[in-house]
PDB file of C-alpha atoms and ligand atoms in Angstrom:
ATOM      1  CA  MET I   1      -0.224  -0.319   0.387  1.00 90.00           C
ATOM      2  CA  ARG I   2       1.770   3.106  -0.914  1.00 97.00           C
ATOM      3  CA  LEU I   3       1.156   6.970  -1.791  1.00 98.00           C
ATOM      4  CA  ASP I   4       4.287   7.596  -3.413  1.00 98.00           C
ATOM      5  CA  LYS I   5       3.824  11.476  -4.340  1.00 94.00           C
ATOM      6  CA  LYS I   6       0.343  11.440  -3.549  1.00 98.00           C
ATOM      7  CA  VAL I   7      -0.634  14.805  -1.554  1.00 98.00           C
ATOM      8  CA  ALA I   8      -2.434  14.349   1.423  1.00 99.00           C
ATOM      9  CA  PHE I   9      -4.528  16.760   3.476  1.00 99.00           C
ATOM     10  CA  VAL I  10      -5.583  15.813   6.588  1.00 99.00           C
ATOM     11  CA  THR I  11      -6.995  17.787   8.919  1.00 99.00           C
ATOM     12  CA  GLY I  12      -6.773  17.532  12.870  1.00 98.00           C
ATOM     13  CA  ALA I  13      -3.181  16.311  12.080  1.00 98.00           C
ATOM     14  CA  ALA I  14      -1.735  17.727  15.096  1.00 98.00           C
ATOM     15  CA  SER I  15      -3.014  14.770  17.785  1.00 98.00           C
ATOM     16  CA  GLY I  16      -4.086  11.995  18.304  1.00 98.00           C
ATOM     17  CA  ILE I  17      -5.428   9.743  15.553  1.00 98.00           C
ATOM     18  CA  GLY I  18      -4.601  12.246  12.670  1.00 98.00           C
ATOM     19  CA  ARG I  19      -1.378  12.626  13.729  1.00 98.00           C
ATOM     20  CA  ARG I  20      -1.180   8.801  13.209  1.00 98.00           C
ATOM     21  CA  ILE I  21      -2.469   8.951   9.749  1.00 99.00           C
ATOM     22  CA  ALA I  22      -0.078  11.907   8.803  1.00 98.00           C
ATOM     23  CA  GLN I  23       2.855   9.575  10.194  1.00 98.00           C
ATOM     24  CA  VAL I  24       1.383   6.462   7.976  1.00 98.00           C
ATOM     25  CA  TYR I  25       0.775   8.351   4.805  1.00 98.00           C
ATOM     26  CA  ALA I  26       4.213  10.101   5.030  1.00 98.00           C
ATOM     27  CA  GLN I  27       5.889   6.611   5.972  1.00 98.00           C
ATOM     28  CA  ALA I  28       3.771   5.054   2.229  1.00 98.00           C
ATOM     29  CA  GLY I  29       5.986   8.343   0.808  1.00 98.00           C
ATOM     30  CA  ALA I  30       2.781  11.092   0.806  1.00 98.00           C
ATOM     31  CA  ILE I  31       3.553  14.633   0.948  1.00 98.00           C
ATOM     32  CA  VAL I  32       1.070  15.469   4.034  1.00 98.00           C
ATOM     33  CA  VAL I  33      -0.052  18.457   4.759  1.00 98.00           C
ATOM     34  CA  VAL I  34      -0.894  18.863   8.372  1.00 98.00           C
ATOM     35  CA  ALA I  35      -4.195  20.949   8.856  1.00 98.00           C
ATOM     36  CA  ASP I  36      -5.201  21.696  11.973  1.00 98.00           C
ATOM     37  CA  LEU I  37      -6.505  25.268  14.291  1.00 98.00           C
ATOM     38  CA  ASP I  38      -3.758  24.175  16.724  1.00 98.00           C
ATOM     39  CA  MET I  39      -0.876  26.034  14.772  1.00 98.00           C
ATOM     40  CA  GLU I  40       2.149  24.843  17.360  1.00 98.00           C
ATOM     41  CA  SER I  41       1.330  21.723  17.705  1.00 98.00           C
ATOM     42  CA  ALA I  42       0.739  21.008  13.704  1.00 98.00           C
ATOM     43  CA  GLU I  43       4.138  22.904  13.208  1.00 98.00           C
ATOM     44  CA  ALA I  44       5.487  20.436  15.276  1.00 98.00           C
ATOM     45  CA  ALA I  45       3.919  16.965  13.795  1.00 98.00           C
ATOM     46  CA  ALA I  46       4.872  18.740  10.581  1.00 98.00           C
ATOM     47  CA  GLN I  47       8.851  19.488  11.842  1.00 98.00           C
ATOM     48  CA  GLU I  48       8.566  15.681  12.702  1.00 98.00           C
ATOM     49  CA  LEU I  49       7.475  14.402   9.409  1.00 98.00           C
ATOM     50  CA  ARG I  50      10.404  16.096   7.817  1.00 98.00           C
ATOM     51  CA  GLY I  51      13.276  14.958  10.190  1.00 98.00           C
ATOM     52  CA  THR I  52      11.966  11.901   8.413  1.00 98.00           C
ATOM     53  CA  GLY I  53      13.055  13.011   5.029  1.00 97.00           C
ATOM     54  CA  ALA I  54       9.182  13.369   4.157  1.00 98.00           C
ATOM     55  CA  ARG I  55       7.482  16.529   2.427  1.00 98.00           C
ATOM     56  CA  ALA I  56       5.280  18.037   4.769  1.00 98.00           C
ATOM     57  CA  LEU I  57       3.195  21.570   5.296  1.00 98.00           C
ATOM     58  CA  ALA I  58       1.576  22.585   8.581  1.00 98.00           C
ATOM     59  CA  VAL I  59      -1.438  24.956   7.817  1.00 98.00           C
ATOM     60  CA  ALA I  60      -3.589  26.926  10.429  1.00 98.00           C
ATOM     61  CA  VAL I  61      -7.354  26.119   9.826  1.00 98.00           C
ATOM     62  CA  ASP I  62     -10.515  26.464  11.888  1.00 98.00           C
ATOM     63  CA  VAL I  63     -12.575  23.554   9.458  1.00 99.00           C
ATOM     64  CA  THR I  64     -15.959  25.840  10.153  1.00 99.00           C
ATOM     65  CA  ASP I  65     -14.230  28.980   8.525  1.00 98.00           C
ATOM     66  CA  GLU I  66     -15.495  28.353   4.772  1.00 98.00           C
ATOM     67  CA  SER I  67     -12.530  31.260   3.811  1.00 98.00           C
ATOM     68  CA  GLN I  68      -9.919  29.203   5.904  1.00 98.00           C
ATOM     69  CA  VAL I  69     -10.536  26.120   4.984  1.00 98.00           C
ATOM     70  CA  ASP I  70     -10.906  27.260   0.776  1.00 98.00           C
ATOM     71  CA  ALA I  71      -7.388  29.279   1.016  1.00 98.00           C
ATOM     72  CA  ALA I  72      -5.860  26.210   3.270  1.00 98.00           C
ATOM     73  CA  VAL I  73      -6.798  23.646   0.260  1.00 98.00           C
ATOM     74  CA  ALA I  74      -5.256  26.331  -2.461  1.00 98.00           C
ATOM     75  CA  ARG I  75      -2.215  26.818  -1.061  1.00 98.00           C
ATOM     76  CA  THR I  76      -1.603  22.811  -0.746  1.00 98.00           C
ATOM     77  CA  VAL I  77      -2.063  22.868  -4.165  1.00 98.00           C
ATOM     78  CA  GLU I  78      -0.114  25.927  -4.946  1.00 98.00           C
ATOM     79  CA  GLU I  79       2.357  24.669  -2.707  1.00 98.00           C
ATOM     80  CA  PHE I  80       2.635  20.987  -4.445  1.00 98.00           C
ATOM     81  CA  GLY I  81       0.965  21.233  -7.430  1.00 97.00           C
ATOM     82  CA  GLY I  82      -2.586  19.355  -6.316  1.00 97.00           C
ATOM     83  CA  LEU I  83      -4.493  17.138  -3.725  1.00 98.00           C
ATOM     84  CA  ASP I  84      -4.962  13.635  -4.039  1.00 98.00           C
ATOM     85  CA  VAL I  85      -6.047  11.975  -0.583  1.00 98.00           C
ATOM     86  CA  LEU I  86      -8.473  14.112   2.159  1.00 99.00           C
ATOM     87  CA  VAL I  87      -8.856  12.745   5.756  1.00 99.00           C
ATOM     88  CA  SER I  88     -11.160  14.949   7.007  1.00 99.00           C
ATOM     89  CA  ASN I  89     -10.793  14.232  11.025  1.00 98.00           C
ATOM     90  CA  ALA I  90     -10.824  17.330  12.909  1.00 98.00           C
ATOM     91  CA  GLY I  91     -13.270  16.562  15.894  1.00 98.00           C
ATOM     92  CA  ILE I  92     -14.322  17.953  19.240  1.00 97.00           C
ATOM     93  CA  GLN I  93     -16.454  16.229  21.837  1.00 96.00           C
ATOM     94  CA  ILE I  94     -18.728  18.045  24.396  1.00 95.00           C
ATOM     95  CA  VAL I  95     -20.717  14.559  26.957  1.00 92.00           C
ATOM     96  CA  ALA I  96     -23.866  15.825  28.896  1.00 93.00           C
ATOM     97  CA  PRO I  97     -27.552  15.138  29.220  1.00 94.00           C
ATOM     98  CA  LEU I  98     -30.001  16.213  26.184  1.00 98.00           C
ATOM     99  CA  ALA I  99     -32.151  17.915  28.565  1.00 98.00           C
ATOM    100  CA  GLU I 100     -28.816  19.954  29.501  1.00 97.00           C
ATOM    101  CA  PHE I 101     -27.747  19.972  26.504  1.00 98.00           C
ATOM    102  CA  LYS I 102     -26.500  23.820  25.897  1.00 98.00           C
ATOM    103  CA  PHE I 103     -27.445  25.240  22.096  1.00 98.00           C
ATOM    104  CA  ALA I 104     -23.889  26.700  21.994  1.00 98.00           C
ATOM    105  CA  ASP I 105     -22.289  23.590  22.585  1.00 98.00           C
ATOM    106  CA  TRP I 106     -25.265  21.591  19.791  1.00 98.00           C
ATOM    107  CA  LYS I 107     -23.406  23.676  17.313  1.00 98.00           C
ATOM    108  CA  LYS I 108     -20.261  24.134  17.733  1.00 98.00           C
ATOM    109  CA  LEU I 109     -19.878  20.403  17.520  1.00 98.00           C
ATOM    110  CA  LEU I 110     -22.002  20.077  14.802  1.00 98.00           C
ATOM    111  CA  ALA I 111     -20.168  23.259  13.186  1.00 99.00           C
ATOM    112  CA  VAL I 112     -16.495  21.273  13.852  1.00 98.00           C
ATOM    113  CA  HIS I 113     -17.912  17.616  12.168  1.00 98.00           C
ATOM    114  CA  LEU I 114     -20.878  18.229   9.889  1.00 99.00           C
ATOM    115  CA  ASP I 115     -19.444  22.000   8.729  1.00 99.00           C
ATOM    116  CA  GLY I 116     -15.659  20.516   8.774  1.00 99.00           C
ATOM    117  CA  ALA I 117     -16.520  17.595   6.392  1.00 99.00           C
ATOM    118  CA  PHE I 118     -18.581  19.590   4.235  1.00 99.00           C
ATOM    119  CA  LEU I 119     -16.462  22.636   3.423  1.00 99.00           C
ATOM    120  CA  THR I 120     -13.732  20.472   3.258  1.00 99.00           C
ATOM    121  CA  SER I 121     -14.828  18.153   1.004  1.00 99.00           C
ATOM    122  CA  ARG I 122     -16.106  20.677  -1.119  1.00 98.00           C
ATOM    123  CA  ALA I 123     -12.730  22.272  -1.665  1.00 98.00           C
ATOM    124  CA  ALA I 124     -11.095  18.973  -2.372  1.00 98.00           C
ATOM    125  CA  MET I 125     -13.726  17.623  -4.568  1.00 98.00           C
ATOM    126  CA  ARG I 126     -13.668  21.532  -6.513  1.00 98.00           C
ATOM    127  CA  GLN I 127     -10.050  20.530  -7.011  1.00 98.00           C
ATOM    128  CA  MET I 128     -10.034  16.958  -7.636  1.00 98.00           C
ATOM    129  CA  ILE I 129     -12.344  17.445 -10.541  1.00 98.00           C
ATOM    130  CA  ALA I 130     -10.438  20.349 -11.959  1.00 97.00           C
ATOM    131  CA  SER I 131      -7.210  18.527 -11.830  1.00 96.00           C
ATOM    132  CA  GLY I 132      -8.268  15.417 -13.532  1.00 97.00           C
ATOM    133  CA  ARG I 133      -6.504  13.584 -11.109  1.00 94.00           C
ATOM    134  CA  GLY I 134      -9.585  12.467  -8.968  1.00 97.00           C
ATOM    135  CA  GLY I 135      -8.506  11.242  -5.335  1.00 98.00           C
ATOM    136  CA  SER I 136      -9.777   9.662  -2.109  1.00 98.00           C
ATOM    137  CA  MET I 137     -11.883  11.504   0.844  1.00 98.00           C
ATOM    138  CA  ILE I 138     -11.484   9.802   4.123  1.00 99.00           C
ATOM    139  CA  PHE I 139     -13.997  10.654   6.878  1.00 99.00           C
ATOM    140  CA  MET I 140     -13.336  10.219  10.669  1.00 98.00           C
ATOM    141  CA  GLY I 141     -16.574   8.706  11.428  1.00 98.00           C
ATOM    142  CA  SER I 142     -16.912   6.459  14.696  1.00 98.00           C
ATOM    143  CA  VAL I 143     -18.873   3.494  16.165  1.00 98.00           C
ATOM    144  CA  HIS I 144     -21.208   6.398  16.805  1.00 98.00           C
ATOM    145  CA  SER I 145     -21.991   6.723  12.771  1.00 98.00           C
ATOM    146  CA  LYS I 146     -23.794   3.310  13.990  1.00 98.00           C
ATOM    147  CA  GLU I 147     -24.560   2.997  17.866  1.00 97.00           C
ATOM    148  CA  ALA I 148     -25.740   5.578  20.108  1.00 97.00           C
ATOM    149  CA  SER I 149     -24.820   6.466  23.669  1.00 94.00           C
ATOM    150  CA  VAL I 150     -26.347   8.554  26.089  1.00 93.00           C
ATOM    151  CA  LEU I 151     -24.981  12.136  26.988  1.00 93.00           C
ATOM    152  CA  LYS I 152     -23.471  12.129  22.961  1.00 96.00           C
ATOM    153  CA  ALA I 153     -26.562  13.781  21.592  1.00 98.00           C
ATOM    154  CA  PRO I 154     -24.947  16.193  18.282  1.00 98.00           C
ATOM    155  CA  TYR I 155     -21.821  13.610  18.702  1.00 98.00           C
ATOM    156  CA  VAL I 156     -23.884  10.485  17.753  1.00 98.00           C
ATOM    157  CA  THR I 157     -26.019  12.780  15.029  1.00 98.00           C
ATOM    158  CA  ALA I 158     -23.189  14.147  13.344  1.00 99.00           C
ATOM    159  CA  LYS I 159     -21.425  10.981  13.489  1.00 98.00           C
ATOM    160  CA  HIS I 160     -24.183   9.505  11.538  1.00 98.00           C
ATOM    161  CA  GLY I 161     -24.890  12.341   9.459  1.00 99.00           C
ATOM    162  CA  LEU I 162     -21.081  11.681   8.140  1.00 99.00           C
ATOM    163  CA  GLU I 163     -21.944   8.227   6.750  1.00 98.00           C
ATOM    164  CA  GLY I 164     -24.733   9.375   4.200  1.00 98.00           C
ATOM    165  CA  LEU I 165     -22.208  12.664   3.174  1.00 99.00           C
ATOM    166  CA  THR I 166     -20.015   9.633   1.987  1.00 99.00           C
ATOM    167  CA  LYS I 167     -22.165   8.064   0.054  1.00 98.00           C
ATOM    168  CA  VAL I 168     -23.554  10.952  -1.530  1.00 98.00           C
ATOM    169  CA  ILE I 169     -19.605  11.908  -2.640  1.00 98.00           C
ATOM    170  CA  ALA I 170     -18.753   8.291  -3.835  1.00 98.00           C
ATOM    171  CA  LYS I 171     -22.076   8.866  -6.139  1.00 98.00           C
ATOM    172  CA  GLU I 172     -20.995  12.462  -7.429  1.00 98.00           C
ATOM    173  CA  GLY I 173     -17.786  11.894  -7.630  1.00 98.00           C
ATOM    174  CA  ALA I 174     -17.730   8.423  -9.125  1.00 97.00           C
ATOM    175  CA  ALA I 175     -17.718   9.943 -12.396  1.00 97.00           C
ATOM    176  CA  HIS I 176     -14.430  12.019 -11.466  1.00 97.00           C
ATOM    177  CA  ASN I 177     -12.797   8.941 -10.436  1.00 97.00           C
ATOM    178  CA  VAL I 178     -13.240  10.235  -6.832  1.00 98.00           C
ATOM    179  CA  ARG I 179     -13.971   7.554  -4.044  1.00 98.00           C
ATOM    180  CA  ALA I 180     -15.475   8.556  -0.278  1.00 98.00           C
ATOM    181  CA  ASN I 181     -15.221   6.301   2.831  1.00 98.00           C
ATOM    182  CA  LEU I 182     -15.773   6.155   6.446  1.00 99.00           C
ATOM    183  CA  ILE I 183     -13.761   4.822   9.199  1.00 99.00           C
ATOM    184  CA  CYS I 184     -15.525   3.857  12.577  1.00 98.00           C
ATOM    185  CA  PRO I 185     -13.050   3.569  15.202  1.00 98.00           C
ATOM    186  CA  GLY I 186     -13.953   2.771  18.924  1.00 98.00           C
ATOM    187  CA  PHE I 187     -12.489   4.079  21.768  1.00 97.00           C
ATOM    188  CA  VAL I 188      -9.066   5.088  20.901  1.00 98.00           C
ATOM    189  CA  ARG I 189      -7.047   6.873  23.957  1.00 97.00           C
ATOM    190  CA  THR I 190      -6.559  10.002  22.228  1.00 96.00           C
ATOM    191  CA  PRO I 191      -6.239  13.524  24.251  1.00 94.00           C
ATOM    192  CA  LEU I 192     -10.494  13.759  23.298  1.00 92.00           C
ATOM    193  CA  VAL I 193     -10.708  10.687  25.304  1.00 94.00           C
ATOM    194  CA  ASP I 194      -8.826  11.195  28.014  1.00 95.00           C
ATOM    195  CA  LYS I 195     -11.212  14.599  28.766  1.00 92.00           C
ATOM    196  CA  GLN I 196     -14.013  12.543  28.421  1.00 91.00           C
ATOM    197  CA  ILE I 197     -13.520   9.803  31.348  1.00 94.00           C
ATOM    198  CA  PRO I 198     -13.643  12.386  34.441  1.00 95.00           C
ATOM    199  CA  GLU I 199     -16.590  13.997  32.430  1.00 92.00           C
ATOM    200  CA  GLN I 200     -18.391  11.058  32.050  1.00 90.00           C
ATOM    201  CA  ALA I 201     -17.466   9.337  35.453  1.00 94.00           C
ATOM    202  CA  LYS I 202     -19.359  12.591  36.795  1.00 93.00           C
ATOM    203  CA  ALA I 203     -22.198  12.522  35.099  1.00 90.00           C
ATOM    204  CA  LEU I 204     -22.640   8.955  35.550  1.00 91.00           C
ATOM    205  CA  GLY I 205     -21.316   8.599  38.957  1.00 95.00           C
ATOM    206  CA  LEU I 206     -18.909   5.577  38.261  1.00 95.00           C
ATOM    207  CA  SER I 207     -15.584   5.733  38.780  1.00 97.00           C
ATOM    208  CA  GLU I 208     -13.034   6.746  36.068  1.00 96.00           C
ATOM    209  CA  ASP I 209     -11.802   2.766  35.789  1.00 96.00           C
ATOM    210  CA  ASP I 210     -15.321   1.626  35.335  1.00 96.00           C
ATOM    211  CA  VAL I 211     -16.341   4.209  32.862  1.00 95.00           C
ATOM    212  CA  ILE I 212     -13.231   2.356  30.916  1.00 97.00           C
ATOM    213  CA  ARG I 213     -14.565  -1.027  31.978  1.00 96.00           C
ATOM    214  CA  LYS I 214     -18.492  -0.703  32.349  1.00 94.00           C
ATOM    215  CA  VAL I 215     -19.309   1.826  29.714  1.00 93.00           C
ATOM    216  CA  MET I 216     -16.113   2.399  26.944  1.00 95.00           C
ATOM    217  CA  LEU I 217     -15.205  -1.288  26.449  1.00 97.00           C
ATOM    218  CA  LYS I 218     -18.127  -2.968  27.505  1.00 96.00           C
ATOM    219  CA  GLU I 219     -18.938  -4.611  24.385  1.00 96.00           C
ATOM    220  CA  THR I 220     -15.922  -4.912  22.998  1.00 98.00           C
ATOM    221  CA  VAL I 221     -15.443  -8.372  21.802  1.00 98.00           C
ATOM    222  CA  ASP I 222     -11.783  -8.393  24.267  1.00 98.00           C
ATOM    223  CA  GLY I 223     -11.926  -4.873  26.809  1.00 97.00           C
ATOM    224  CA  GLU I 224      -9.157  -3.429  24.704  1.00 97.00           C
ATOM    225  CA  PHE I 225      -9.022   0.250  23.386  1.00 97.00           C
ATOM    226  CA  THR I 226      -8.418   0.556  19.579  1.00 98.00           C
ATOM    227  CA  THR I 227      -5.155   2.568  18.753  1.00 98.00           C
ATOM    228  CA  VAL I 228      -4.057   5.002  16.186  1.00 98.00           C
ATOM    229  CA  ASP I 229      -2.290   2.503  14.322  1.00 98.00           C
ATOM    230  CA  ASP I 230      -5.306   0.668  13.794  1.00 98.00           C
ATOM    231  CA  VAL I 231      -7.153   3.375  12.384  1.00 98.00           C
ATOM    232  CA  ALA I 232      -4.341   4.741  10.210  1.00 98.00           C
ATOM    233  CA  ALA I 233      -3.387   1.344   8.747  1.00 98.00           C
ATOM    234  CA  ALA I 234      -7.859   1.771   7.884  1.00 98.00           C
ATOM    235  CA  ALA I 235      -6.640   5.298   6.581  1.00 98.00           C
ATOM    236  CA  LEU I 236      -3.736   3.842   4.611  1.00 98.00           C
ATOM    237  CA  LEU I 237      -6.363   1.176   2.949  1.00 98.00           C
ATOM    238  CA  PHE I 238      -8.687   3.539   2.132  1.00 98.00           C
ATOM    239  CA  ALA I 239      -6.283   5.899   0.183  1.00 98.00           C
ATOM    240  CA  ALA I 240      -4.239   3.376  -1.602  1.00 98.00           C
ATOM    241  CA  PHE I 241      -7.320   1.067  -2.882  1.00 97.00           C
ATOM    242  CA  PRO I 242      -6.492   1.574  -6.892  1.00 93.00           C
ATOM    243  CA  SER I 243     -10.266   1.493  -7.966  1.00 94.00           C
ATOM    244  CA  ASN I 244     -14.022   2.237  -7.210  1.00 94.00           C
ATOM    245  CA  ALA I 245     -14.476  -1.218  -6.244  1.00 96.00           C
ATOM    246  CA  LEU I 246     -14.247  -0.240  -2.321  1.00 97.00           C
ATOM    247  CA  THR I 247     -15.916   3.328  -2.237  1.00 98.00           C
ATOM    248  CA  GLY I 248     -18.934   4.342  -0.329  1.00 98.00           C
ATOM    249  CA  GLN I 249     -18.044   2.126   2.582  1.00 98.00           C
ATOM    250  CA  SER I 250     -17.555   2.351   6.179  1.00 98.00           C
ATOM    251  CA  LEU I 251     -15.332  -0.020   7.898  1.00 98.00           C
ATOM    252  CA  VAL I 252     -15.798   0.023  11.871  1.00 98.00           C
ATOM    253  CA  VAL I 253     -12.612  -0.400  13.283  1.00 98.00           C
ATOM    254  CA  SER I 254     -13.774  -1.315  17.146  1.00 98.00           C
ATOM    255  CA  HIS I 255     -12.705  -4.762  18.791  1.00 98.00           C
ATOM    256  CA  GLY I 256     -16.145  -5.931  18.133  1.00 98.00           C
ATOM    257  CA  TRP I 257     -17.956  -3.372  19.577  1.00 97.00           C
ATOM    258  CA  PHE I 258     -20.298  -2.996  16.779  1.00 97.00           C
ATOM    259  CA  MET I 259     -20.096  -5.704  14.193  1.00 96.00           C
ATOM    260  CA  GLN I 260     -22.036  -4.937  10.477  1.00 85.00           C
TER     261      GLN I 260
HETATM  262  P1  NAD N 301      -7.802  14.609  19.367  1.00 88.29           P
HETATM  263  O1  NAD N 301      -8.302  15.900  20.257  1.00 88.29           O
HETATM  264  O2  NAD N 301      -6.348  13.834  19.929  1.00 88.29           O
HETATM  265  O3  NAD N 301      -7.402  15.249  17.713  1.00 88.29           O
HETATM  266  C1  NAD N 301      -7.936  16.113  17.328  1.00 88.29           C
HETATM  267  C2  NAD N 301      -7.885  17.746  16.601  1.00 88.29           C
HETATM  268  O4  NAD N 301      -8.687  18.455  15.837  1.00 88.29           O
HETATM  269  C3  NAD N 301      -7.002  18.201  17.482  1.00 88.29           C
HETATM  270  O5  NAD N 301      -5.526  18.662  17.203  1.00 88.29           O
HETATM  271  C4  NAD N 301      -7.774  19.177  17.454  1.00 88.29           C
HETATM  272  O6  NAD N 301      -6.917  20.968  17.337  1.00 88.29           O
HETATM  273  C5  NAD N 301      -8.087  19.650  15.953  1.00 88.29           C
HETATM  274  N1  NAD N 301      -9.226  20.696  15.585  1.00 88.29           N
HETATM  275  C6  NAD N 301     -10.472  20.133  17.038  1.00 88.29           C
HETATM  276  N2  NAD N 301     -11.192  21.535  16.200  1.00 88.29           N
HETATM  277  C7  NAD N 301     -10.689  21.700  15.271  1.00 88.29           C
HETATM  278  C8  NAD N 301     -11.030  23.092  14.010  1.00 88.29           C
HETATM  279  N3  NAD N 301     -12.257  23.461  13.775  1.00 88.29           N
HETATM  280  N4  NAD N 301     -10.654  23.347  12.970  1.00 88.29           N
HETATM  281  C9  NAD N 301      -9.274  22.024  12.954  1.00 88.29           C
HETATM  282  N5  NAD N 301      -8.968  21.287  13.529  1.00 88.29           N
HETATM  283  C10 NAD N 301     -10.045  21.153  14.737  1.00 88.29           C
HETATM  284  O7  NAD N 301      -8.918  13.545  19.090  1.00 88.29           O
HETATM  285  P2  NAD N 301      -8.573  12.167  18.418  1.00 88.29           P
HETATM  286  O8  NAD N 301      -9.025  11.097  18.907  1.00 88.29           O
HETATM  287  O9  NAD N 301      -7.795  12.099  17.563  1.00 88.29           O
HETATM  288  O10 NAD N 301      -9.911  12.548  17.303  1.00 88.29           O
HETATM  289  C11 NAD N 301     -10.288  12.784  15.606  1.00 88.29           C
HETATM  290  C12 NAD N 301     -11.419  12.061  15.450  1.00 88.29           C
HETATM  291  O11 NAD N 301     -11.698  10.635  15.386  1.00 88.29           O
HETATM  292  C13 NAD N 301     -12.776  12.791  15.679  1.00 88.29           C
HETATM  293  O12 NAD N 301     -13.451  13.270  14.473  1.00 88.29           O
HETATM  294  C14 NAD N 301     -13.323  11.893  16.593  1.00 88.29           C
HETATM  295  O13 NAD N 301     -14.329  12.417  16.399  1.00 88.29           O
HETATM  296  C15 NAD N 301     -12.683  10.532  15.657  1.00 88.29           C
HETATM  297  N6  NAD N 301     -12.694   9.711  16.558  1.00 88.29           N
HETATM  298  C16 NAD N 301     -12.128   9.397  17.689  1.00 88.29           C
HETATM  299  C17 NAD N 301     -12.263   8.617  18.905  1.00 88.29           C
HETATM  300  C18 NAD N 301     -11.454   8.374  20.120  1.00 88.29           C
HETATM  301  O14 NAD N 301     -11.886   7.348  21.032  1.00 88.29           O
HETATM  302  N7  NAD N 301     -10.321   9.173  20.092  1.00 88.29           N
HETATM  303  C19 NAD N 301     -12.996   7.061  18.032  1.00 88.29           C
HETATM  304  C20 NAD N 301     -13.925   7.169  16.949  1.00 88.29           C
HETATM  305  C21 NAD N 301     -13.597   9.109  16.643  1.00 88.29           C
END
């Protein structure tokens, strides 16, 4: 599975899952754009990639901002001559019972996950059509694209929504050799999850250990967290797969928490 000379734009690549995807893509020969709100960490991630001999660029982008997204994609094309792979991965989590959910938090979460996916995929689609090169788009869903959990109304809503967007892009993109797929990880120990453990413990009246064992990993076949390596391997498969045989799909990487 090689990505030699492919240009990959990975959002949320300054941390966690996105950062690992950026590393794995670079190892597979890709030129990687580390796109993130957190410019300091994005620059550190890009520098680390350049240290391994890869070509990499950090760009500051808020995926909810139309002009920032368009400018970041334009800069990518200017620097590297095209865009072949989009990983729309930037995400946040806010947990609360529905009855207490603040409208502002609902809108913020939907904006990062859904507006972010729309704006980045629209910019990528325009470029992939104009270049005639086609490309591969990968959206970061979740087991919560398939299942619900308490306290996560906007997250579950957004992650289900991404499955719909993936399928539309698979249909619209086919004529232009653009593919779209969704990765649906189970719980992965990243800053996003580490923040949730004490929050859920408080909201559910459980110890942090019980949140991990009895909530997060309860339905897995082996009580194990999914890892950033597991998710990055799926992201490499979708990016490097050479035909439309694999488009409009969702791949659940969750230690059997959800079985299709
Ligand atoms: P993380 O917090 O480690 O990384 C998220 C990154 O997104 C950060 O670098 C952050 O700065 C960036 N980001 C946040 N808002 C942004 C914005 N508006 N514009 C640009 N960048 C922004 O989280 P992670 O666990 O690596 O999550 C990555 C993706 O994976 C998310 O979409 C998340 O929902 C999804 N996911 C995570 C898990 C998990 O268990 N960690 C499971 C399933 C799905």
